[in-house]
XYZ file of C-alpha atoms in Angstrom:
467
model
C 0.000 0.000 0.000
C 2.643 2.572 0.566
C 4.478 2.268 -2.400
C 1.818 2.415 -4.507
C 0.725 5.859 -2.422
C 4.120 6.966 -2.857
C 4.142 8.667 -6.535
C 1.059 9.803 -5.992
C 1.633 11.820 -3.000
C 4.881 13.198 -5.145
C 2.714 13.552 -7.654
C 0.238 15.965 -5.668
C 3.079 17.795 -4.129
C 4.926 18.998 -7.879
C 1.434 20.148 -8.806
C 0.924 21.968 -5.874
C 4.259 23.774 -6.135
C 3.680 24.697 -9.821
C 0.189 26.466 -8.825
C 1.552 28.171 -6.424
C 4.778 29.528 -8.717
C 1.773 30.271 -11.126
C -0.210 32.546 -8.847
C 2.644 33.853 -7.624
C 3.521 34.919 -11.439
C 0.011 35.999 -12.099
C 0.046 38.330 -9.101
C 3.407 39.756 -10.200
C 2.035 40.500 -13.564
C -1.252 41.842 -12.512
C 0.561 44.372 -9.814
C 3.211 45.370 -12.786
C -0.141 45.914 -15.112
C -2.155 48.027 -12.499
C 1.288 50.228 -11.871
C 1.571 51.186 -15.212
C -1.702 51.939 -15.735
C -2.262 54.213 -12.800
C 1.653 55.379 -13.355
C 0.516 56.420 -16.740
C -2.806 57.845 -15.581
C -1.101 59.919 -13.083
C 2.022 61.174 -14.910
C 1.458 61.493 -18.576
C -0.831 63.441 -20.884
C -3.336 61.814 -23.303
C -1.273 61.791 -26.542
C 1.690 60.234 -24.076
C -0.751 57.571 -22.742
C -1.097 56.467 -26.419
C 2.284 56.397 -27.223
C 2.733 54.374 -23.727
C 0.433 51.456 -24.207
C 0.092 51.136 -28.151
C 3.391 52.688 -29.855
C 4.475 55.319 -31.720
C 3.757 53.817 -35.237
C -0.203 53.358 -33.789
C -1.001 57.282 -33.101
C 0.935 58.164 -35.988
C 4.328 60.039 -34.879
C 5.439 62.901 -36.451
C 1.706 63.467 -37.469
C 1.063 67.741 -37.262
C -2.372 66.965 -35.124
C -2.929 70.247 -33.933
C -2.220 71.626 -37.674
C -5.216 69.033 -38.816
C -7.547 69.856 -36.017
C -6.652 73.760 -36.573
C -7.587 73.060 -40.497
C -10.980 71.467 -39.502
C -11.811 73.842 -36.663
C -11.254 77.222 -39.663
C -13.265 74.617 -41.922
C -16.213 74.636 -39.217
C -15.907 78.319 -38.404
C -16.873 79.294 -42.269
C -19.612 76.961 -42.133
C -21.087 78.265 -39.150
C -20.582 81.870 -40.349
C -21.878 80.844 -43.943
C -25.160 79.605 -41.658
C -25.336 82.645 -39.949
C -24.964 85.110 -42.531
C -27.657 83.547 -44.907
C -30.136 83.210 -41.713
C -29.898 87.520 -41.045
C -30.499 87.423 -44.366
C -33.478 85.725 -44.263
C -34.716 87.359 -41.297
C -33.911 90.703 -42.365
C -35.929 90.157 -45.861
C -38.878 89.198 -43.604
C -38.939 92.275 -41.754
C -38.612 94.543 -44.991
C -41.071 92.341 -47.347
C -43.788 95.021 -47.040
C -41.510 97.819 -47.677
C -39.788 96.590 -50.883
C -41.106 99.170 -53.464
C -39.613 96.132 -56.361
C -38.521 92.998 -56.440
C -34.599 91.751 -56.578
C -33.479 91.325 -60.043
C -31.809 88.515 -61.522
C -28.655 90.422 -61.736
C -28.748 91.107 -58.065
C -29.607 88.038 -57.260
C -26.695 86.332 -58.855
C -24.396 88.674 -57.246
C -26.080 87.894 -53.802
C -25.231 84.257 -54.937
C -22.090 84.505 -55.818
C -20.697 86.843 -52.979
C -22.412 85.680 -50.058
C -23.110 81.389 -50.612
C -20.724 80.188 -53.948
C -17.153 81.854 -52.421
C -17.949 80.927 -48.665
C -18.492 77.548 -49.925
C -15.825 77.277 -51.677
C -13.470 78.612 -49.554
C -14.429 75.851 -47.131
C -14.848 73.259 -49.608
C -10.763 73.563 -50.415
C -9.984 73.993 -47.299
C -11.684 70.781 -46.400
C -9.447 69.353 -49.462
C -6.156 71.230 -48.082
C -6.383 68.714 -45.259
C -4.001 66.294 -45.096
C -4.309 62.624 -43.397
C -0.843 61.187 -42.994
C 0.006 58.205 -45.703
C 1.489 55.014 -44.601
C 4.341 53.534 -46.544
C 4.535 50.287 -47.269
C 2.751 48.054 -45.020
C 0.432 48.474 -42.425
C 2.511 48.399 -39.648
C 5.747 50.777 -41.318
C 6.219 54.550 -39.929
C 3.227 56.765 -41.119
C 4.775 60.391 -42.717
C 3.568 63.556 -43.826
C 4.966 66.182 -45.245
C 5.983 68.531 -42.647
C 3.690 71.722 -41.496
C 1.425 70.764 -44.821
C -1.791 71.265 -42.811
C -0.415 74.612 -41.060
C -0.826 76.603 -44.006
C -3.858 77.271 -46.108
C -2.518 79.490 -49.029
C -2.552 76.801 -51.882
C 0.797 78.497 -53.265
C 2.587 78.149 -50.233
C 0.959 75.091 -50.026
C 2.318 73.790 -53.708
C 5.780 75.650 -52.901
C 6.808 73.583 -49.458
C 5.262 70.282 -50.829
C 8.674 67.898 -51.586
C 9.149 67.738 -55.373
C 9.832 64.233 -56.887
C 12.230 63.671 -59.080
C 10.955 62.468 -62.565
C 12.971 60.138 -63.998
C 12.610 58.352 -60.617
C 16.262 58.334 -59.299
C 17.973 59.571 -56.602
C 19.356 63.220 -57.971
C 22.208 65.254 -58.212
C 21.336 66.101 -54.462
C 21.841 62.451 -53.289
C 17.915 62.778 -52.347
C 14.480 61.660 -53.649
C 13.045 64.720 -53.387
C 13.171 68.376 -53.233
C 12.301 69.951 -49.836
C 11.996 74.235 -50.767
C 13.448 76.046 -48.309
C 11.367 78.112 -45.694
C 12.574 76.354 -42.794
C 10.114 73.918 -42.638
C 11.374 70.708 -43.309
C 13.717 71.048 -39.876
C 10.602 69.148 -38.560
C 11.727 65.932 -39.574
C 15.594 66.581 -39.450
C 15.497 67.283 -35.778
C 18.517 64.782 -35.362
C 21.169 66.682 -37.481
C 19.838 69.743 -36.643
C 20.740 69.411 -33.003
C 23.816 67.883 -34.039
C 24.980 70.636 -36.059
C 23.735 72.792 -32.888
C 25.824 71.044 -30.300
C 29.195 72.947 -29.864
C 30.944 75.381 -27.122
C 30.144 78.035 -27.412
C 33.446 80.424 -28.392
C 35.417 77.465 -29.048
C 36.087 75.723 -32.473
C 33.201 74.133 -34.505
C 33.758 70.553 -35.568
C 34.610 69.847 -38.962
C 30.778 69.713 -39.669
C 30.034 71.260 -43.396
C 28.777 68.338 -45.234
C 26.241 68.077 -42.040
C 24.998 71.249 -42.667
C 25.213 71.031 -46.314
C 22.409 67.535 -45.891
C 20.453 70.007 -43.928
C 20.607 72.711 -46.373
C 19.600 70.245 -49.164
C 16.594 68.582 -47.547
C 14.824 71.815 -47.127
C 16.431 72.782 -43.487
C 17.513 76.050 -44.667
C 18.601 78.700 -44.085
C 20.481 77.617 -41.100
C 20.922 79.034 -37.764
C 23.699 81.410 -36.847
C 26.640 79.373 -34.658
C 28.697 80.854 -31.416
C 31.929 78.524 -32.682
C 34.625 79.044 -34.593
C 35.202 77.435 -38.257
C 37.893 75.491 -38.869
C 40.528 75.908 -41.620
C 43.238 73.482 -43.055
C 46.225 73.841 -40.437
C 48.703 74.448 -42.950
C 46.563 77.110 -44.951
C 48.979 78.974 -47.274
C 48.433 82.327 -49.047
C 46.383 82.226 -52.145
C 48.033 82.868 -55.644
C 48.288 86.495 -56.919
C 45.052 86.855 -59.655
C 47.198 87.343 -62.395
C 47.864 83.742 -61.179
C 44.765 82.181 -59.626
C 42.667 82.140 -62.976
C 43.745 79.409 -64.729
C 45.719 77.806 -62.122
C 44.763 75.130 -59.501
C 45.223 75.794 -56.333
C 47.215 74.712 -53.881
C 45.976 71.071 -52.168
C 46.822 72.330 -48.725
C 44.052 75.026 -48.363
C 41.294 72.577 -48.682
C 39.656 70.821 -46.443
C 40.083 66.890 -47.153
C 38.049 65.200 -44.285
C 34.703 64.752 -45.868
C 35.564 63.217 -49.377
C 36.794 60.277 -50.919
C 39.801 62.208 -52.496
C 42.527 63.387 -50.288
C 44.463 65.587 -52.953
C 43.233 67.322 -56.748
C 45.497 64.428 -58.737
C 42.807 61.852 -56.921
C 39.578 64.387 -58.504
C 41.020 63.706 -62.251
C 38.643 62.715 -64.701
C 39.992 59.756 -65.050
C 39.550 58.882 -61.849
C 36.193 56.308 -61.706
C 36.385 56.976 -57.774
C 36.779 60.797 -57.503
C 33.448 61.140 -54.837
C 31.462 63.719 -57.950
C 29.486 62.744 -60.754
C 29.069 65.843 -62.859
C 31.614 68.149 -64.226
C 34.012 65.575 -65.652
C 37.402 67.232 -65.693
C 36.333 69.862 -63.420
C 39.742 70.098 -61.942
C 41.445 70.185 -64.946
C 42.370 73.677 -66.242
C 44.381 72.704 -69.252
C 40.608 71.492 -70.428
C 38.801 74.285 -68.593
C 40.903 76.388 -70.815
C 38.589 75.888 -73.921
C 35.419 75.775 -72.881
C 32.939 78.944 -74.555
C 35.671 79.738 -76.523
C 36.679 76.716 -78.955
C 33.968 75.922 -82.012
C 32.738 73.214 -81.755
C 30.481 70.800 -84.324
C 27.488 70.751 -81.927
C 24.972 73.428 -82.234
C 23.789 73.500 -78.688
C 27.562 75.116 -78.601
C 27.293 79.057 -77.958
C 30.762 80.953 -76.990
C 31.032 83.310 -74.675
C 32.075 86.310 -77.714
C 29.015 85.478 -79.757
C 26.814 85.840 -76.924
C 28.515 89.162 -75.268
C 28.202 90.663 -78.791
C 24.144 90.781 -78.873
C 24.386 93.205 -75.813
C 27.614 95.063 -76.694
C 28.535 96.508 -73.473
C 25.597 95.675 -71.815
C 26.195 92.561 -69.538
C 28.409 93.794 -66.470
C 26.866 91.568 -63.634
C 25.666 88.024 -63.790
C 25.011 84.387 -62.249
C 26.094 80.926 -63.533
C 23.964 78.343 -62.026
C 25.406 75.127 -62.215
C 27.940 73.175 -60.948
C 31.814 73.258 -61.559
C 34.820 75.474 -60.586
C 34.180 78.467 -61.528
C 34.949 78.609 -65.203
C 32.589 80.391 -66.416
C 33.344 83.362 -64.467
C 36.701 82.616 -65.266
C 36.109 83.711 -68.936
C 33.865 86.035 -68.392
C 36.007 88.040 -66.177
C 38.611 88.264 -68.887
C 35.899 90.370 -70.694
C 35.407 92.590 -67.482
C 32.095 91.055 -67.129
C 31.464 90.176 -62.894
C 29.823 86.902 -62.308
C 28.790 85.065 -59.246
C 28.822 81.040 -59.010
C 26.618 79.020 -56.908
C 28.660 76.055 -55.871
C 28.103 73.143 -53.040
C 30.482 70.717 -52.521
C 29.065 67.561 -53.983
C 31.667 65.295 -53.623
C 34.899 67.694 -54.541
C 35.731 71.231 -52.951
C 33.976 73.364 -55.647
C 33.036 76.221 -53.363
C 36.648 76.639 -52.477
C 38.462 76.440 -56.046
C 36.451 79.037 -57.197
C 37.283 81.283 -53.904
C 41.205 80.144 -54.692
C 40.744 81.326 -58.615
C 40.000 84.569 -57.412
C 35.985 83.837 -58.095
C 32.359 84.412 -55.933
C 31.338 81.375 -54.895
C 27.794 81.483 -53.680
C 27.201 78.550 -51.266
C 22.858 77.712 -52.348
C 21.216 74.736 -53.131
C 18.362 74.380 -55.984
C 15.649 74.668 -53.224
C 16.391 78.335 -51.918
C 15.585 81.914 -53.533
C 18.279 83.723 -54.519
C 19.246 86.506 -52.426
C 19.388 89.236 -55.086
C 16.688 92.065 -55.437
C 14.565 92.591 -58.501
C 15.517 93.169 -61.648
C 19.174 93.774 -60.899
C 20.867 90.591 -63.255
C 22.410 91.220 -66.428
C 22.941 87.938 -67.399
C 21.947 84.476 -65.903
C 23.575 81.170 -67.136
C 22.723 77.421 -66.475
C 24.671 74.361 -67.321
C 25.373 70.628 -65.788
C 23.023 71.095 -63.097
C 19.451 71.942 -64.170
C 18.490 68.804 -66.649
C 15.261 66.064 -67.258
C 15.210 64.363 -63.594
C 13.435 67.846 -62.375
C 9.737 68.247 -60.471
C 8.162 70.765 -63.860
C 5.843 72.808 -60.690
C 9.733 72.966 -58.839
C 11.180 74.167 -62.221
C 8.462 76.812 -62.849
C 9.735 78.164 -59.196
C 13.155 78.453 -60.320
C 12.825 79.930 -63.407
C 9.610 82.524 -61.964
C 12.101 83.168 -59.343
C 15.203 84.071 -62.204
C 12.539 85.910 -64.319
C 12.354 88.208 -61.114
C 15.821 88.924 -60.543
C 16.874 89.354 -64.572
C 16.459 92.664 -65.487
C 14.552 94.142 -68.446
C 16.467 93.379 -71.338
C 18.449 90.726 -69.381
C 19.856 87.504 -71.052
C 19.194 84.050 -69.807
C 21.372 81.292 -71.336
C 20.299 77.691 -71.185
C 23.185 76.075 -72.035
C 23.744 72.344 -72.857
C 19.848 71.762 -70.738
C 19.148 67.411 -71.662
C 16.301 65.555 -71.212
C 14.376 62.653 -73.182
C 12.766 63.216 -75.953
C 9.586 62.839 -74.962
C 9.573 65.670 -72.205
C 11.110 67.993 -74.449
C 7.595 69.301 -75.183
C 7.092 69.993 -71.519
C 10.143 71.713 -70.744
C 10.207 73.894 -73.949
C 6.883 75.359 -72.513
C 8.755 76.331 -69.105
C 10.805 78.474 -70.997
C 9.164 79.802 -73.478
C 6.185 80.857 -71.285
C 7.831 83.888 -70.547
C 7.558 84.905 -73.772
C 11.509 86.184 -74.138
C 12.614 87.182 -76.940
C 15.031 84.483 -78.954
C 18.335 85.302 -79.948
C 19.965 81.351 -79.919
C 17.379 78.329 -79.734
C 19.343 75.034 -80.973
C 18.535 71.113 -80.040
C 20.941 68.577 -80.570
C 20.769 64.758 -80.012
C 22.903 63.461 -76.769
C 22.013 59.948 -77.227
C 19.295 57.783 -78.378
C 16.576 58.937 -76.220
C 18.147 62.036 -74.620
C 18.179 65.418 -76.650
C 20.512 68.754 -75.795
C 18.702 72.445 -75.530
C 20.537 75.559 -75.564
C 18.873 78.641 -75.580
C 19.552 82.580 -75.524
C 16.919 84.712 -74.285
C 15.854 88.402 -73.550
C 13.793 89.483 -71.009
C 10.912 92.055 -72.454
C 10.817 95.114 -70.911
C 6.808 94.168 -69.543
C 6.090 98.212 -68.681
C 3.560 98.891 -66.229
């Protein structure tokens, strides 16, 4: 009898022990659940509830909620005033319906119509469609996005202006970046990371060697940037630039650049030849015994203008200009040789461009794409494009640009278009940009660059357009 009882008895006492480890467990977990419920109840604020017991990806994070319920509270307001206005109306032709010597005409009361029911209603009814709901990417459970401060703003322009522009061929662009972020500040929203790392410093003492983090930020719409309480760093062994008799056509010494940040440590590394250099565009950049011929050579191709041709349209007219586009500066280069002062926007894609041209004795002017340019109306003799500006652009971002060029050419200005490619089945398209204007044509030439890609060059006067 007692061995049989015997495993039984063990039996009974392992079961016993495993429901007491059980409710022991259970009471653990229920205590931990009730803490952080109260904990959360007591110490956080709704929104932080949410992102306590569900996630961030569930109450969709960086999702402007106060800009959507702002944009449905001004949507709500014009209804309600809409309601209001049409019910004194009503009231106020039931007091006077004895006194009316005629009746409203039909004139009047389309006007009545149109001021005081069609505009309200459409003002609210695209403001309604300004909203934005945040999109999710990919699958259900991936980040939700939206563009930032897009329901903060009810404008449609501004609206159309800060909206990212996608690149059309569908490739990552000259930027490194999908998209196109204008610059009003606004897209430091979702950059908040290298923002306060390009932030963090002390303050009097040296800055770190942190351009190419404020040139990301400057190219994804976080621009312009804030003023800094450090000091910049230069090469340690800077030596004094070449005399300008010199500096032209000469490249500069290695040592007064900044090597840190790109793949090339010296200019023999940035040779065309080079499959590695770090830069894409403006093959042979760095090479002055080629610079040396370019706008001033013939060559076969049509979409070919040189710089003499050009001048002599407006003999002694162009004085001040802007090259737009990327390279080292050689295009002010020439143009200074005929007295002619021109400033070139440079960022340093990959190779030092903004310095060379400061070493050649040149204006560099450090802006991306995105941002206006800081000249006043009207003021621009000349404004040339090449190697930058080409088919992979947004058309609403181009019409930006080139309203925004339009504005600081002068009457009688020239803009050049020089060597401008796409396929050929957007030429259509982009021939409208320019020619929507309605300048006047001096040089329009299209040449084939390869089998489905085509070459524009163009030469065109601003009209006067008096007031």
């Amino acid at each position: 009898m007692r061995k049989s009882c015997f495993p039984k008895c063990r039996l009974s006492r392992v079961m016993a022990w495993l429901q007491i480890l059980l409710g022991g467990l259970v009471i653990i977990v229920s205590i931990s659940s009730l803490f952080r419920f109260y904990s959360a109840g007591f110490f956080m604020h709704n929104e932080d509830i949410c992102h306590h017991f569900y996630g961030v990806k569930d109450v969709y994070d960086g999702f402007d909620i106060k800009a959507l319920s702002d944009r449905v509270g001004e949507v709500l307001n014009k209804m309600e005033s809409l309601q209001e206005k049409l019910e004194k109306t009503v009231q106020q032709l039931e007091k006077d319906k004895d006194a009316m010597a005629k009746p409203i005409t039909r004139l009047e009361y389309k006007k009545f119509l149109e001021a005081e029911v069609i505009r309200p209603l459409y003002s609210a009814h695209i403001a309604l469609r300004q909203i934005r709901l945040p999109k999710t990417e990919g699958n259900r459970n991936s980040i939700t996005k939206e563009d930032p401060l897009i329901n903060t703003f009810v404008i449609e322009e501004i609206r159309k202006y800060i909206t990212p522009k996608e690149n059309r061929v569908g490739k990552v662009n000259i930027y490194g970046t999908e998209k196109i972020y204008n610059t009003i500040g606004h897209a430091c929203v979702l950059m908040k990371k290298e923002l306060e790392e390009y932030m963090e410093y002390d303050i009097g003492s040296y800055c770190k060697d942190d351009w190419n983090v404020a040139q990301k930020l400057m190219l994804n719409g976080c621009d312009p940037l804030p003023r800094r309480r450090c000091l910049t760093r230069a090469s340690k062994v800077y030596q004094k630039p070449y005399p300008i008799n010199e500096s032209l056509w000469k490249l500069p010494d290695g040592r007064n650049v900044r090597w840190s940040n790109y793949q090339c440590r010296n200019f023999e590394c940035l040779l065309s030849k080079n499959p590695k250099r770090g830069y894409s565009k403006c093959t042979g950049c760095f090479e002055m015994d080629k610079e040396r011929h370019k706008w001033v050579v013939n060559n076969s191709l049509p979409v070919d203008f040189l710089i003499n041709d050009v001048l002599a349209i407006k003999p002694g007219e162009i004085r001040i200009g802007l090259d737009f586009g990327v390279g080292t500066g050689t295009f002010a280069a020439r143009m200074r040789e005929q007295n002619v002062t021109i400033v070139s926007t440079a960022l340093n894609l990959g190779a030092p461009f903004s310095e060379v041209i400061a070493l050649r004795g040149l204006i560099p002017m450090y802006v991306t794409l995105n941002q206006r340019l800081p000249f006043f109306d009207n003021t621009m003799d000349l404004i040339h494009t090449t190697g930058f500006m080409d088919g992979w652009l947004d058309l609403l971002l181009m019409d930006f640009i080139l309203f925004d060029w339009d504005r600081v050419l002068r009457p009688g200005g020239l803009l050049w278009i020089d060597r401008f490619f796409c396929n050929r089945k957007d030429l259509d398209d982009y021939m409208y940009m320019f020619l929507q204007f309605r300048y006047k044509k001096h040089k329009w030439a299209i040449s084939p660059k390869s089998k489905d890609e085509v070459y524009l060059s163009a030469l065109l006067e601003k009209p006067p357009r008096a007031i």
